[in-house]
PDB file of C-alpha atoms in Angstrom:
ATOM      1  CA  UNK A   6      40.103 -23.140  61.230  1.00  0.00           C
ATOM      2  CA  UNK A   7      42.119 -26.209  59.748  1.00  0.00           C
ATOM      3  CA  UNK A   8      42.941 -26.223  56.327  1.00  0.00           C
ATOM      4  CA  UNK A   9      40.477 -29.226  55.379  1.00  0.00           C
ATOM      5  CA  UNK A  10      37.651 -26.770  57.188  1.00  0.00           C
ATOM      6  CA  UNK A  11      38.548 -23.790  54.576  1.00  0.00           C
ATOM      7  CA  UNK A  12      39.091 -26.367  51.804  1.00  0.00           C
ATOM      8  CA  UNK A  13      35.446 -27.748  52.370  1.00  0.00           C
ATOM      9  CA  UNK A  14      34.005 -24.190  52.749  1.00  0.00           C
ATOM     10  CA  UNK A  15      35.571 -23.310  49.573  1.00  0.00           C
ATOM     11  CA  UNK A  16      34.294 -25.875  47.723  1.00  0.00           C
ATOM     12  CA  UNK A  17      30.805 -25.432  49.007  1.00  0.00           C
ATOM     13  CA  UNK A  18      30.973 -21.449  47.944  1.00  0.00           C
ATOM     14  CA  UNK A  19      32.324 -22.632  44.295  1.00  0.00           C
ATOM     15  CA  UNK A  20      29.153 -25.117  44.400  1.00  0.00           C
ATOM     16  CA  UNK A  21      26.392 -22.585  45.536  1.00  0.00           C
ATOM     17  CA  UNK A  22      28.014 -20.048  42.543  1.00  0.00           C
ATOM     18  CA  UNK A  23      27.695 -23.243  39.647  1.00  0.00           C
ATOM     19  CA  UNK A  24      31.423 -22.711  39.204  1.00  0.00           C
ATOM     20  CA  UNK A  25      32.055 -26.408  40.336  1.00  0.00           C
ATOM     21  CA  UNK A  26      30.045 -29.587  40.894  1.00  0.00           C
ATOM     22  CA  UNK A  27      31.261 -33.378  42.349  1.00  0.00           C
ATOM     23  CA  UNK A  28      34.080 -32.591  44.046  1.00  0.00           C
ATOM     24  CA  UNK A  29      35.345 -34.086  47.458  1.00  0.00           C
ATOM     25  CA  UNK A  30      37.270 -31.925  49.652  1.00  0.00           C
ATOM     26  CA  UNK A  31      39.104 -35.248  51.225  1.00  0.00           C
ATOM     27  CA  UNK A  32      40.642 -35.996  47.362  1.00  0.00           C
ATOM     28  CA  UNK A  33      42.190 -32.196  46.518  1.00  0.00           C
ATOM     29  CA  UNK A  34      45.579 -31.920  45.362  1.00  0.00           C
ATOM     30  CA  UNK A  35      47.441 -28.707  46.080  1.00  0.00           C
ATOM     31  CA  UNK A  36      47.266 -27.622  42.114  1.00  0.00           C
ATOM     32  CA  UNK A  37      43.629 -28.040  42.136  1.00  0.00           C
ATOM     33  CA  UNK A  38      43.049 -25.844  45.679  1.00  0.00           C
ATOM     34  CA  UNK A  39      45.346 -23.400  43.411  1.00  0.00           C
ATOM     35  CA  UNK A  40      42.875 -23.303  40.525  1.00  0.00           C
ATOM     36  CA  UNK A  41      39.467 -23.564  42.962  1.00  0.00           C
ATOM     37  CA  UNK A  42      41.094 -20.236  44.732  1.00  0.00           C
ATOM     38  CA  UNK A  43      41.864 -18.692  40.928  1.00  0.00           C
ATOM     39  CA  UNK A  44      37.837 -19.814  40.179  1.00  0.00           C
ATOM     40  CA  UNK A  45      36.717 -18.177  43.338  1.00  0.00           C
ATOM     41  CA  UNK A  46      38.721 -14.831  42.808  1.00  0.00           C
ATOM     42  CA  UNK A  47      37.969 -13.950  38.809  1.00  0.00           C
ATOM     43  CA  UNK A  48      35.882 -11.426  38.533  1.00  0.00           C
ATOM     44  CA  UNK A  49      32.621 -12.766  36.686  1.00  0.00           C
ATOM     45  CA  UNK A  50      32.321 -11.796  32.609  1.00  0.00           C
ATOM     46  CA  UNK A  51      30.433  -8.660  32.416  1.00  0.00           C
ATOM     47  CA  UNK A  52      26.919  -9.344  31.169  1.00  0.00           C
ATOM     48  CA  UNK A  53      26.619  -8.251  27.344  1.00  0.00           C
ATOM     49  CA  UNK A  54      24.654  -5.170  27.758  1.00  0.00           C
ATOM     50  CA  UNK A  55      20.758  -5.267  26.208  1.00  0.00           C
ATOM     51  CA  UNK A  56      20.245  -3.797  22.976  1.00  0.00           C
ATOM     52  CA  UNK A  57      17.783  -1.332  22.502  1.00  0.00           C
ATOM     53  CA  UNK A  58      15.093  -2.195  19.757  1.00  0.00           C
ATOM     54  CA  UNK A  59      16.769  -0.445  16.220  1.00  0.00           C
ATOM     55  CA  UNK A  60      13.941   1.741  14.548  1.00  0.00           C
ATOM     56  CA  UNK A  61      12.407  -0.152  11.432  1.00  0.00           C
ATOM     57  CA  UNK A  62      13.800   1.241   8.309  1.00  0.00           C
ATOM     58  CA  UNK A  63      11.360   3.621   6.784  1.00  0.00           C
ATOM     59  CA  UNK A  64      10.003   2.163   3.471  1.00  0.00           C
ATOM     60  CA  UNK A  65       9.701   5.600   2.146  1.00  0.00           C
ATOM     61  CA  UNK A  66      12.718   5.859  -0.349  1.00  0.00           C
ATOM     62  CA  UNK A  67      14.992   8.885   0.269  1.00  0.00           C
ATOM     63  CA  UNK A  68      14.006   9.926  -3.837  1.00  0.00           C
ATOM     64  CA  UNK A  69      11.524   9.377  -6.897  1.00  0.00           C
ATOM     65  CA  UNK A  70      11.750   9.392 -10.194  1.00  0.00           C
ATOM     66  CA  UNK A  71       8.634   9.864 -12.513  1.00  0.00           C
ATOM     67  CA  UNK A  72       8.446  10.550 -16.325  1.00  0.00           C
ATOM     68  CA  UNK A  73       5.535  12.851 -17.244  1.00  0.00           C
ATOM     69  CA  UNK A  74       4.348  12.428 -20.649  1.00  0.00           C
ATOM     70  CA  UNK A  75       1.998  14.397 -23.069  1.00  0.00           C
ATOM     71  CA  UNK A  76      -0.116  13.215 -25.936  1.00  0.00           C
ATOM     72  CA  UNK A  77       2.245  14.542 -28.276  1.00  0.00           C
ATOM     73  CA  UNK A  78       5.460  12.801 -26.756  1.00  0.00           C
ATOM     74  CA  UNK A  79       3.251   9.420 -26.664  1.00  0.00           C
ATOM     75  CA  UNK A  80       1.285   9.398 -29.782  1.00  0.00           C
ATOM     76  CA  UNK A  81       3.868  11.155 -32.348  1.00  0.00           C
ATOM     77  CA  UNK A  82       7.517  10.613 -30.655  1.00  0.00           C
ATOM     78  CA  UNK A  83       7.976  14.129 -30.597  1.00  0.00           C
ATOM     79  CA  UNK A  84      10.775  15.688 -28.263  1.00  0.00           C
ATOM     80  CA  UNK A  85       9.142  17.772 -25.212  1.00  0.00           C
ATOM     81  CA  UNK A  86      10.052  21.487 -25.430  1.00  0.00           C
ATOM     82  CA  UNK A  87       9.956  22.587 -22.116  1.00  0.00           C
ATOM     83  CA  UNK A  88       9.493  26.371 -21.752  1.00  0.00           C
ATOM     84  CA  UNK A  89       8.951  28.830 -18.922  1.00  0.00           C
ATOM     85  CA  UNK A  90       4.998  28.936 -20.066  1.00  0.00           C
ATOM     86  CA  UNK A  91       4.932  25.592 -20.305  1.00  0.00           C
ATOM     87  CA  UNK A  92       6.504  24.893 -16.887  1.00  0.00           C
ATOM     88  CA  UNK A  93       4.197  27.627 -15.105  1.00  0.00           C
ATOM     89  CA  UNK A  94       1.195  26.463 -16.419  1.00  0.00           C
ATOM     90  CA  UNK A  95       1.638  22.769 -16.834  1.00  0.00           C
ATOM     91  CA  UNK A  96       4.248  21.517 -15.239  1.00  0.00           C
ATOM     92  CA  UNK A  97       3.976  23.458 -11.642  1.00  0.00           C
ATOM     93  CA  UNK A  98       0.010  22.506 -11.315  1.00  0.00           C
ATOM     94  CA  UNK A  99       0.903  18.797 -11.424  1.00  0.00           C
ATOM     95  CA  UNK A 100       3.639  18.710  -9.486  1.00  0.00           C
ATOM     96  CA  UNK A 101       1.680  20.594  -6.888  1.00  0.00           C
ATOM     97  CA  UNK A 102      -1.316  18.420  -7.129  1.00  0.00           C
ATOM     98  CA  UNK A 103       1.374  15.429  -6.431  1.00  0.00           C
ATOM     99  CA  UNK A 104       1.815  17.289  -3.016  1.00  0.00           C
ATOM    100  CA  UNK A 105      -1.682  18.072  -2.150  1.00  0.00           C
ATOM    101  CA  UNK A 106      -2.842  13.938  -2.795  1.00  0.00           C
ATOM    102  CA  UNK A 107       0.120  13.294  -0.716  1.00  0.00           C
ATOM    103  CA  UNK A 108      -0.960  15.323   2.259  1.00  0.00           C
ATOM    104  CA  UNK A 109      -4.118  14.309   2.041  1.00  0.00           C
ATOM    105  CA  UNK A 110      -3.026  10.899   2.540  1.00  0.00           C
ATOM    106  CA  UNK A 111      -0.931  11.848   5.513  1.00  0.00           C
ATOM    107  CA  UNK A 112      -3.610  13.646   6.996  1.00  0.00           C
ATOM    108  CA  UNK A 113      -5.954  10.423   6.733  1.00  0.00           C
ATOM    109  CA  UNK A 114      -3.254   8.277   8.427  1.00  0.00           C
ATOM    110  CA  UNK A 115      -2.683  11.063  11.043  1.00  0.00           C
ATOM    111  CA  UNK A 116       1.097  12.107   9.687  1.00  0.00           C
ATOM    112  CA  UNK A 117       2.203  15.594   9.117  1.00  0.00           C
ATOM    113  CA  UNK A 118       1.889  17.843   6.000  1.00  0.00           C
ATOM    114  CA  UNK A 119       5.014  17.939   4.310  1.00  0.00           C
ATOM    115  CA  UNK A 120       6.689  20.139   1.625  1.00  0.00           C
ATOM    116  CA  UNK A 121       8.290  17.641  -1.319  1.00  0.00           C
ATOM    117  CA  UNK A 122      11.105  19.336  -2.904  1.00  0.00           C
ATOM    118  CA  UNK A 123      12.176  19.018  -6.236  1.00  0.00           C
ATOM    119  CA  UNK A 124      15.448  17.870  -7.003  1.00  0.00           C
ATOM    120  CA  UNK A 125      16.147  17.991 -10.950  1.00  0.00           C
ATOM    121  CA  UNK A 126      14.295  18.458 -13.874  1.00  0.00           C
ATOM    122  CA  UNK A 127      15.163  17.136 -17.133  1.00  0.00           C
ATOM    123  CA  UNK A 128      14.050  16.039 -20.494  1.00  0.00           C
ATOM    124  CA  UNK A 129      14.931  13.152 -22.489  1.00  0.00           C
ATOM    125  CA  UNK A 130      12.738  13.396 -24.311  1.00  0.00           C
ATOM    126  CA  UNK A 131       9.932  12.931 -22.313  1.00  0.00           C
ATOM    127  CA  UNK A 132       9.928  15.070 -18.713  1.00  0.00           C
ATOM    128  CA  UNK A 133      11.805  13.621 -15.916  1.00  0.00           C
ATOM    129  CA  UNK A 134      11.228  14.837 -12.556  1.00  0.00           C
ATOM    130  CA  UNK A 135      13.083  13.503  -9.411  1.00  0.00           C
ATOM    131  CA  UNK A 136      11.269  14.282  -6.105  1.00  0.00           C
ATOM    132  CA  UNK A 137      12.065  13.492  -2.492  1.00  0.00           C
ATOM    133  CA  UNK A 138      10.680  10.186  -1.375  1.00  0.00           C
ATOM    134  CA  UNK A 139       7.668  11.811   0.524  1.00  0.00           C
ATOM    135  CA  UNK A 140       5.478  11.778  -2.570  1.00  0.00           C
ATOM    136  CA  UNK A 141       6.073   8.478  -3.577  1.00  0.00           C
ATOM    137  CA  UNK A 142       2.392   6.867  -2.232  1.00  0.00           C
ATOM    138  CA  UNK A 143       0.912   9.391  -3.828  1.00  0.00           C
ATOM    139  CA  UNK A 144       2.910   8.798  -7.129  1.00  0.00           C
ATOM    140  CA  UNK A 145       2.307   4.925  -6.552  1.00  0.00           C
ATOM    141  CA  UNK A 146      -2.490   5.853  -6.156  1.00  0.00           C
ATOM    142  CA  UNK A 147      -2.066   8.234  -9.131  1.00  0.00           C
ATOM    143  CA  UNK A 148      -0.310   5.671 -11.497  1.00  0.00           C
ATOM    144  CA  UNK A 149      -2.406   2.800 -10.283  1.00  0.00           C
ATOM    145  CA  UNK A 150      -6.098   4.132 -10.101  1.00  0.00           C
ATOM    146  CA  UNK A 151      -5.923   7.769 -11.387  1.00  0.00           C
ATOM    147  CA  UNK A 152      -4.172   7.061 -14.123  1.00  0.00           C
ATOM    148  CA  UNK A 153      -6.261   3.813 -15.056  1.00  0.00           C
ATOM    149  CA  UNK A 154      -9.817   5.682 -14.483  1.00  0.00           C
ATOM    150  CA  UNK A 155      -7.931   8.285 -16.817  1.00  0.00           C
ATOM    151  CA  UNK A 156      -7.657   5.989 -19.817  1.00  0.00           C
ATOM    152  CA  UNK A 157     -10.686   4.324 -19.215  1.00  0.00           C
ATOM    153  CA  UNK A 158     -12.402   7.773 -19.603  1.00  0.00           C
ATOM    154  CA  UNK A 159     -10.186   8.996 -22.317  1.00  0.00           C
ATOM    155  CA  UNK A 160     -13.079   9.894 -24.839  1.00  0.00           C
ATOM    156  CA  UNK A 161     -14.939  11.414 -22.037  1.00  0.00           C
ATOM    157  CA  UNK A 162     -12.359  13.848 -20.629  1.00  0.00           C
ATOM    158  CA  UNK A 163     -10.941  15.014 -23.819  1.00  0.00           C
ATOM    159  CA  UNK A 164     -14.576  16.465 -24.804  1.00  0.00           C
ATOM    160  CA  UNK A 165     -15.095  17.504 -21.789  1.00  0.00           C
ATOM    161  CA  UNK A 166     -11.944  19.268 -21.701  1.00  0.00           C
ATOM    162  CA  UNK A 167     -12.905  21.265 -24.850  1.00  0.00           C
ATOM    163  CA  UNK A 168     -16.399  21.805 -24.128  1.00  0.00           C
ATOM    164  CA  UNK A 169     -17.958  19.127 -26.199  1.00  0.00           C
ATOM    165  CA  UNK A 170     -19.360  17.103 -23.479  1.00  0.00           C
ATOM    166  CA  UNK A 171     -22.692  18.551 -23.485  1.00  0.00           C
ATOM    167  CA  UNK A 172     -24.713  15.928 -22.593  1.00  0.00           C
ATOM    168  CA  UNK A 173     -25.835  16.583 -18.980  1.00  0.00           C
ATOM    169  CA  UNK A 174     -26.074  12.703 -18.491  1.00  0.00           C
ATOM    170  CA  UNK A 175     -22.788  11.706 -19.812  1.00  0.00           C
ATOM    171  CA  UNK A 176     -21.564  14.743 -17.260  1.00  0.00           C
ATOM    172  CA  UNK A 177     -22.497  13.673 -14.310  1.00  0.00           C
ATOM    173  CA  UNK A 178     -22.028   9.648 -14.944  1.00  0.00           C
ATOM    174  CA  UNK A 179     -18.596  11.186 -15.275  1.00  0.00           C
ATOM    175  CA  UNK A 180     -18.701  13.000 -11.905  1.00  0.00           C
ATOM    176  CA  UNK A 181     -19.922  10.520 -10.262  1.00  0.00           C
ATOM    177  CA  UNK A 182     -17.055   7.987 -11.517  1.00  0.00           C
ATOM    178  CA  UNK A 183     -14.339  10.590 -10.488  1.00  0.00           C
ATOM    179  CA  UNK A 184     -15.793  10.881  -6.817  1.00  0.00           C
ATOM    180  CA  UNK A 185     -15.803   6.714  -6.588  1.00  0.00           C
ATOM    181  CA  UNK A 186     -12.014   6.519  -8.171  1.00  0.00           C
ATOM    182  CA  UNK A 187     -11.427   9.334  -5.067  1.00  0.00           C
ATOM    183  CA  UNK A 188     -13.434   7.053  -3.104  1.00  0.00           C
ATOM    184  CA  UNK A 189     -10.749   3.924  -3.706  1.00  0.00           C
ATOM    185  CA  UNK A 190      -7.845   6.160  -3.187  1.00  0.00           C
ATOM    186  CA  UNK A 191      -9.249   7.067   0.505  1.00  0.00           C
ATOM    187  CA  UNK A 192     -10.067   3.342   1.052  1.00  0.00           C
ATOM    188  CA  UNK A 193      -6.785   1.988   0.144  1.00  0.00           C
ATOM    189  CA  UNK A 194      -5.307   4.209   3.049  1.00  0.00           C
ATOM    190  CA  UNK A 195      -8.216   3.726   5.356  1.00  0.00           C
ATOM    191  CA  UNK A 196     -10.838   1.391   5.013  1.00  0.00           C
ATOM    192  CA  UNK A 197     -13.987   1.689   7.009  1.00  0.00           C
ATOM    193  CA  UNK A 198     -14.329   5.418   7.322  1.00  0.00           C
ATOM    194  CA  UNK A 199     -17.462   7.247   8.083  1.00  0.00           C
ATOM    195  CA  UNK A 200     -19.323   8.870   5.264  1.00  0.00           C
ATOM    196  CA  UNK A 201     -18.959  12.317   7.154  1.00  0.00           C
ATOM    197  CA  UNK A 202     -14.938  11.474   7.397  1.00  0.00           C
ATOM    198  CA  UNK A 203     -14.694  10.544   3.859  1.00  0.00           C
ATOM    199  CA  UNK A 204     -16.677  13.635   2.600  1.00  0.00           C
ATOM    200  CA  UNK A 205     -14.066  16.075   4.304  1.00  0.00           C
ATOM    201  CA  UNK A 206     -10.766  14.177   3.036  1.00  0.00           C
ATOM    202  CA  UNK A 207     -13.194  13.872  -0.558  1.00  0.00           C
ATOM    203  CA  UNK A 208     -13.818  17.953  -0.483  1.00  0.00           C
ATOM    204  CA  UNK A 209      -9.860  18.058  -0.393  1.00  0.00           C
ATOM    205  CA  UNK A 210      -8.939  15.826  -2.327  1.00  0.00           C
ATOM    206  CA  UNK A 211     -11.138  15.977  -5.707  1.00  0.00           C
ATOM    207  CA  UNK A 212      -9.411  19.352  -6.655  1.00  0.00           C
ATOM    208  CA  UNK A 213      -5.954  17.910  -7.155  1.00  0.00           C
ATOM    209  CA  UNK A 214      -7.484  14.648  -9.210  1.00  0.00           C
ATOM    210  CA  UNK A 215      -9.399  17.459 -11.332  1.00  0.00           C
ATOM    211  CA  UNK A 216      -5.709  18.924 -12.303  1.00  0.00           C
ATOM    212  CA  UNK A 217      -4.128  15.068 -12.777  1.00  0.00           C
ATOM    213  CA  UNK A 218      -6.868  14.258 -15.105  1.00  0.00           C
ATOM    214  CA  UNK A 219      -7.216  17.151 -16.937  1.00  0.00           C
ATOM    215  CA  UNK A 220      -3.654  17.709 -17.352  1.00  0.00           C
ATOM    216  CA  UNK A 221      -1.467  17.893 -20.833  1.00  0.00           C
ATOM    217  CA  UNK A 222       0.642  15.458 -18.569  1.00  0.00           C
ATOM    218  CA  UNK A 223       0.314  11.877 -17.208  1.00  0.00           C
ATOM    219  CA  UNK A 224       2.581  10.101 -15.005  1.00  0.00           C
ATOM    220  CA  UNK A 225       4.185   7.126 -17.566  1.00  0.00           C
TER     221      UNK A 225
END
């Protein structure tokens, strides 16, 4: 094979590879076959390798912070004592009923049941209570619509708290408001749900609003 043979071949391999375009084998100078030859022998770049889709970040914040106040702490600015009665009684039953409106939530959207630990306790003076992020939907439905039906029905749970709502009427007007607030709370996770569905996560649920609303403590 003459040289102007190889020279044309090697410019027709550069052109079927897109490594060169319009150039005549007839008008090559010996630097330029030099270069064509260095084209033809590089190795080619190494693709960048695909990325496999990152996991969204979870919206659920690694902690929470919530201040639980009482009547006394809002209405009088007096200091919370906290005591080991106090914290038994009060403070452990609202904390857990954090937890069980969580889960219930989770179970609606088909997550797991989780344990939320608590990470400090402290008062200043009101009660602050960190938790791990898990609770925080919950936290978010009880300040938003618990807490709102709560003050709404002020008069009503405070008699009915201490045995003066006696009127059978007023009693179950009241009932049936607490089962629609539930209602909301279900809705706002999972519209659209069958009245048989709704009942079961209801049956669950209405204990834990019973102990929010009926509580010494709110969530501020």
């Amino acid at each position: 094979m003459d040289v102007q043979t190889a020279v044309r071949q090697l410019i027709t391999r550069l052109q079927e590879t897109g490594k060169v375009t319009g150039m005549a084998p007839d008008r090559i100078s010996r630097s330029q076959l030099s270069e064509l030859i260095d084209t033809l022998t590089k190795p080619e770049q190494a693709s960048s390798p695909v990325r496999a889709p990152q996991p969204k970040t979870s919206s659920i914040p690694a902690t929470v912070e919530i201040t639980l106040t009482t009547r006394a702490t809002r209405d009088k600015n007096e200091p919370l004592l906290l005591t080991p009665t106090m914290l038994a009684r009060n403070v452990a039953p609202y904390l857990n009923a954090i937890t069980s409106v969580q889960n219930v939530l989770n179970e609606v959207k088909g997550l797991p049941l989780r344990k939320i630990p608590i990470l400090e306790i402290r008062t200043q003076p009101d009660l602050i209570v960190r938790l791990d992020g898990e609770a925080s939907e919950a936290i978010y439905v009880i300040k938003g619509i618990v807490n709102t039906w709560r003050q709404r029905n002020d008069e009503q749970i405070n008699r009915y708290s201490t045995g003066n709502l006696t009127n059978r009427v007023e009693k179950t007007t009241l009932e049936r408001s607490k089962v629609e607030m539930a209602s909301q709370m279900l809705d706002l996770v999972k519209a659209g749900m069958s009245e048989k569905e709704k009942f079961n996560y209801l049956s669950q649920l209405i204990p834990s609003i019973d102990v929010l609303i009926y509580s010494e403590f709110e969530i501020k």
